XYZ file of C-alpha atoms in Angstrom:
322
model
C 85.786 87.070 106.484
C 83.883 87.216 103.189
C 86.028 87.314 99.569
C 84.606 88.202 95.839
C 85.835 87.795 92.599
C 83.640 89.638 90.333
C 84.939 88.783 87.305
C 86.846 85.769 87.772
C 86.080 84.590 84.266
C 88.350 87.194 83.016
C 91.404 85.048 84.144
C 90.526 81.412 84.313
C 89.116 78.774 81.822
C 88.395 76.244 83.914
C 92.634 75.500 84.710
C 93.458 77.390 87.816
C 94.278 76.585 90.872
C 92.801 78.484 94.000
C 94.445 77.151 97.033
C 97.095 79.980 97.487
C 93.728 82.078 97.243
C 91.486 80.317 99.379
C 94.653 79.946 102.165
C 94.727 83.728 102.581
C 91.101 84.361 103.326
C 87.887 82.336 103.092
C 85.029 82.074 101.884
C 85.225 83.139 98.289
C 82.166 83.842 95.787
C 83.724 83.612 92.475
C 81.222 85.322 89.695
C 82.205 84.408 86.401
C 81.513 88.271 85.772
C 79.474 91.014 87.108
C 77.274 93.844 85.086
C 77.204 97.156 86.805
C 73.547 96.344 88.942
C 74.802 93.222 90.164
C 77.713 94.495 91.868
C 76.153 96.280 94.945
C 74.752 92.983 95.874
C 77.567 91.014 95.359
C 80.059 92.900 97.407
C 77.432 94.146 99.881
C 79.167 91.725 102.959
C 82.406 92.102 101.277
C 85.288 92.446 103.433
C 88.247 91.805 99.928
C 86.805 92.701 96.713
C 89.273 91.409 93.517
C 88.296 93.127 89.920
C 90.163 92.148 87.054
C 88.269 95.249 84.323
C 84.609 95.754 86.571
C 84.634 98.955 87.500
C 85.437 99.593 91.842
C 83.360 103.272 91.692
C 82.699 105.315 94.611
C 78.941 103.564 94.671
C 80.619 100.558 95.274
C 82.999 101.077 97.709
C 80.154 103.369 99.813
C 77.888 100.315 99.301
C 80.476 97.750 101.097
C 80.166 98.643 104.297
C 82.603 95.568 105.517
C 85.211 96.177 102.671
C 89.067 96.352 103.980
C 90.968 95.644 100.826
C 90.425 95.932 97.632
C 92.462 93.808 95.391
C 92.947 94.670 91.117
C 93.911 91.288 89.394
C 96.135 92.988 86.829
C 98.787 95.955 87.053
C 96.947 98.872 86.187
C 93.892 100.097 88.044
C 92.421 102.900 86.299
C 89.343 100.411 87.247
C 89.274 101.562 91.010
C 87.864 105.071 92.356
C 91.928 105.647 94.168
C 89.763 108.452 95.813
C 86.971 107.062 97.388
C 88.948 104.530 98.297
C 91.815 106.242 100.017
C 88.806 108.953 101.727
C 88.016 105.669 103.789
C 91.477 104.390 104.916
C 90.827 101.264 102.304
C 93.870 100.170 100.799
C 93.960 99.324 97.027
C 96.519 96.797 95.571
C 97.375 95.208 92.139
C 99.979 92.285 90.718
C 103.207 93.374 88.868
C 105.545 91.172 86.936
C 103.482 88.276 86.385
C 102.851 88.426 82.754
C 106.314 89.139 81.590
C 107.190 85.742 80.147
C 104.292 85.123 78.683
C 104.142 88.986 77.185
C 107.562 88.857 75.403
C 107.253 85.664 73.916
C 104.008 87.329 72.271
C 106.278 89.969 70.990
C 108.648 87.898 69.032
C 105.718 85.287 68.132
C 104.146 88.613 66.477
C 108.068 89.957 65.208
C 108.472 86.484 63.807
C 105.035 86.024 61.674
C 105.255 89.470 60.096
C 109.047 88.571 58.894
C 108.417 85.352 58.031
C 105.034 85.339 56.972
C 103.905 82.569 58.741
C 99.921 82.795 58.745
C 100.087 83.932 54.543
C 102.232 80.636 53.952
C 100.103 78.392 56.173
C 96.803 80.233 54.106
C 98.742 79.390 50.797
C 99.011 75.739 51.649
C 95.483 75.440 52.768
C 94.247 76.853 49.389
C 96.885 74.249 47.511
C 99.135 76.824 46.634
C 101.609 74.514 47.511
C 100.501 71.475 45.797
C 100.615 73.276 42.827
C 104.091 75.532 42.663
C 106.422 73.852 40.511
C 109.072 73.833 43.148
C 109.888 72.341 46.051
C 109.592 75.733 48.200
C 106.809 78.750 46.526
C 108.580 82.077 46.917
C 105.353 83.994 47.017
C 106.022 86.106 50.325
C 109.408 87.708 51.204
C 111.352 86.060 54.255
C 113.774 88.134 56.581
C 115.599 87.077 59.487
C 115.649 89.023 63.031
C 119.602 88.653 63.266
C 121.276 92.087 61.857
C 117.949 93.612 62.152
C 117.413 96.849 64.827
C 114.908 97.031 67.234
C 113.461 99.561 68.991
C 111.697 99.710 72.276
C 109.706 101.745 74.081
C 109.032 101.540 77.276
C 111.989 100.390 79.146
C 110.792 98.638 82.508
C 110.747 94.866 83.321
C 108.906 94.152 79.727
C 111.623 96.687 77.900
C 114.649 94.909 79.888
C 113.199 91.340 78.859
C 112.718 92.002 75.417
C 115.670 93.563 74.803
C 117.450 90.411 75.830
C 115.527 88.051 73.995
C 116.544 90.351 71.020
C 119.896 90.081 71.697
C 119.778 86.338 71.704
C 118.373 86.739 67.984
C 121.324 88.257 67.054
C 119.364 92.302 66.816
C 121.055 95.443 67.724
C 118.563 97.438 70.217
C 118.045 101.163 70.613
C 116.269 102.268 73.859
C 114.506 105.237 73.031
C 114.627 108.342 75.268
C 111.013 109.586 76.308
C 109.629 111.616 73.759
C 111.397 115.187 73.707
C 113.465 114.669 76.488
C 117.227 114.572 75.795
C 119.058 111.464 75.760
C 120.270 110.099 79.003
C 123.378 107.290 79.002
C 122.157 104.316 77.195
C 119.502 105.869 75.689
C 118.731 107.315 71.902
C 116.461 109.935 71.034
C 112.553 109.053 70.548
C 112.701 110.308 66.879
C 115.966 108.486 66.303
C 114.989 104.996 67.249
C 111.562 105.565 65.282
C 114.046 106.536 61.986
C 116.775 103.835 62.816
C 114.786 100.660 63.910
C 113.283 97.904 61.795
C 111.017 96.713 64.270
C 109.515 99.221 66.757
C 107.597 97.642 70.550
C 105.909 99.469 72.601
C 106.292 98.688 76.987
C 104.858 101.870 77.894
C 101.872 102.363 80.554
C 99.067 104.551 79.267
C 98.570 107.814 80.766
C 97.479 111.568 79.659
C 101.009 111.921 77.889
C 101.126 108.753 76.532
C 97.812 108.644 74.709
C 98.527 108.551 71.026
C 101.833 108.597 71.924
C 102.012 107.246 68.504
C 100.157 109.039 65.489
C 101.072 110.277 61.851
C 103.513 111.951 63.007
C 105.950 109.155 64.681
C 104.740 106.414 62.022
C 105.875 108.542 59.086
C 109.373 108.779 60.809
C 109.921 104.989 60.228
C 111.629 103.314 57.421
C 108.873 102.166 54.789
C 110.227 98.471 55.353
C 109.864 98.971 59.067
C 107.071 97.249 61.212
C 105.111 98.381 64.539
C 104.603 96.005 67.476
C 102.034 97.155 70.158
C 101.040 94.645 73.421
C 100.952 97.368 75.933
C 97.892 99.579 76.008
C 96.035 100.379 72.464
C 95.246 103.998 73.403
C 98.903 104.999 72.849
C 98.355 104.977 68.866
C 96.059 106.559 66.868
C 94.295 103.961 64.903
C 93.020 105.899 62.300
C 96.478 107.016 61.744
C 97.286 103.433 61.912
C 95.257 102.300 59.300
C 96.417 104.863 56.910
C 100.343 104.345 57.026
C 99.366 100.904 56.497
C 96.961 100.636 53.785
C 99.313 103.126 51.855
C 102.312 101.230 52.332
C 104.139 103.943 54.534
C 105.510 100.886 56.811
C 105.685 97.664 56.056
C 103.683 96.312 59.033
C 102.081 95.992 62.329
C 101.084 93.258 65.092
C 99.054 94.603 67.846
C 97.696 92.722 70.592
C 95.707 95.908 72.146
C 93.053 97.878 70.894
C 91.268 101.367 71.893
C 88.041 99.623 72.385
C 87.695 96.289 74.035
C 86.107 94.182 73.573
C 85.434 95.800 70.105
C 81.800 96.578 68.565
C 81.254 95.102 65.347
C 81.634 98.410 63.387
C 85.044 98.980 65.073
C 86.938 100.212 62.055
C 90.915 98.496 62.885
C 88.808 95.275 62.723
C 86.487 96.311 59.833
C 89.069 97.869 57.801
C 91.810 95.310 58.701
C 94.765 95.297 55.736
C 96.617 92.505 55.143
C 99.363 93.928 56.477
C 97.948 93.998 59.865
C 98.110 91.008 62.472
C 95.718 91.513 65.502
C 95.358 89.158 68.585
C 92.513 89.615 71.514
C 94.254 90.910 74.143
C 96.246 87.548 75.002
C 99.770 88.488 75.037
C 99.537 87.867 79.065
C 97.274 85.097 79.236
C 99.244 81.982 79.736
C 98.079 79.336 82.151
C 101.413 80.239 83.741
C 101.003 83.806 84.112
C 97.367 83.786 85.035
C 98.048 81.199 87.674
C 101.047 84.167 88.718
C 98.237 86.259 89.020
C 96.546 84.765 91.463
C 99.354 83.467 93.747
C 100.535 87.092 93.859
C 96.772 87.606 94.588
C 96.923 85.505 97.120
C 99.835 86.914 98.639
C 98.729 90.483 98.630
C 95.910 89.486 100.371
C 98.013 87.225 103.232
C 100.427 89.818 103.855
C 97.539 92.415 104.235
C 95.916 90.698 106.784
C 98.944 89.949 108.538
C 100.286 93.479 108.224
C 103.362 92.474 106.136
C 104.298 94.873 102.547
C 102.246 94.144 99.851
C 101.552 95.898 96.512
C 99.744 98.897 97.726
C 98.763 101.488 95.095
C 99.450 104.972 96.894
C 99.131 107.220 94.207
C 95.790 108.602 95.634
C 95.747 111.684 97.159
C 99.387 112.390 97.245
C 99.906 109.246 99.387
């Protein structure tokens, strides 16, 4: 049996371990990544294909005439042809839950430097705004706490349910919002409400065709002017351009995302061109602690075992009303 990881350096910087992998089947070929010629080659033999972003197209999948599984090393998989794949029996299957530690200890890293202004006080003390302030502690940037403060999520699945009790240790009061114009079920508070309410607003909602700009004008001109936005789910569900205005005319206070429409960006992308300082962005790396990325490939691994030994694994069977 023949493995490939075609993009292997999407996960790993030289720290993983691969035994759990290489138990479950062997021999790998681990390509740091792959362009979009070099894939029919690579997975030509193939008999597991893993893909953390390279495209899996119907090409592919009619190229690998060995190909049994085909394994996506994150949770969603708009990267694999469901189609093609499920018009020749071949089951698809991703990892779920691995990331969640490392994803909501991003969020309050992110809640905690626009409150406290960590990165403009570290910048101040670089410059020797410090070493000159005639006290002992320069009050140039406001400092507010998280306790007493409302948050508002969502997106309430595993990511929802862990920040909300992380928030709770901080001493916040959280709102779960209801999905947008549905009525409120038990537990739950209107979409509109939690955007009017909340002093800090996270999105842990997947992307889909009624999610996309879930968030725009609309929704950002709802929240309190002191009120900040915190986005490490999927950057399509708000409107940059929208984004950029609310912030740059002081219609909220903040943001911190982690996720962006386009990435990796071009150079002219305007969030990172027209960046305000009101704005905190970070590549993508809310997920990517040694940790979780070694997660990832255990649960890889175990997909993969339990396949081949005809045991439950995470099969994606969404395709063709399966």
């Amino acid at each position: 049996m023949r493995a490939v990881f075609l993009d292997f350096g999407s996960v790993t910087r030289g720290d993983m371990d691969c035994a759990a992998l290489e138990r479950a089947i062997s021999p790998w070929q681990y390509y740091h990544d792959s362009s979009e010629q070099e894939v029919l080659e690579r997975i030509r033999m193939a008999e597991v294909i893993v893909s953390n972003k390279v495209f899996v197209s119907r090409t592919t999948i009619a190229a690998a005439k060995h190909l049994k599984l085909i394994c996506v090393a994150a949770t969603g998989y708009n990267n694999v042809d469901l189609v093609a794949a499920a018009e020749r029996n071949i089951p698809v299957c991703n990892v779920r839950g691995y990331a969640t530690p490392s994803v909501v200890q991003h969020v309050f890293m992110l809640m905690l430097n626009l409150a406290r202004h960590f990165v403009d006080y570290q910048e101040l003390v670089q410059r020797g705004g410090w070493q000159e302030s005639r006290f002992f502690c320069p009050l140039d940037f406001g400092i507010q706490e998280l306790s007493g403060k409302t948050l508002g999520i969502i997106g309430y699945g595993e990511l929802g349910h862990a920040v909300a009790q992380i928030a709770q240790a901080f001493g916040m009061q959280v709102l779960i919002a209801e999905h947008k114009g549905k009525p409120p079920r038990s537990g739950r508070m209107a979409f509109d409400d939690v955007f009017q309410q909340a002093d800090f607003i996270t999105l842990h909602c997947p992307f889909s065709s009624e999610t996309h700009h879930l968030i725009s004008r609309r929704e950002l001109e709802l929240m309190k002017p002191s009120a900040y936005l915190i986005n490490t789910a999927r950057g399509k569900l708000v409107h940059e351009a929208d984004l950029l205005h609310c912030l740059s005319t002081g219609r909220i206070a903040g943001a911190a995302i982690d996720v962006i429409q386009e990435e990796p960006p071009g150079k002219d992308n305007p969030i990172l061109q027209q960046q305000p300082e009101n704005l905190i962005i970070t590549p993508h790396v809310a997920w990517a602690s040694r940790e979780s990325r070694q997660r990832l490939l255990d649960q890889l691994a175990g997909n993969i075992k339990n396949f081949f030994q005809q045991k439950p694994f995470n099969q994606i069977t969404d395709a063709l009303g399966q």
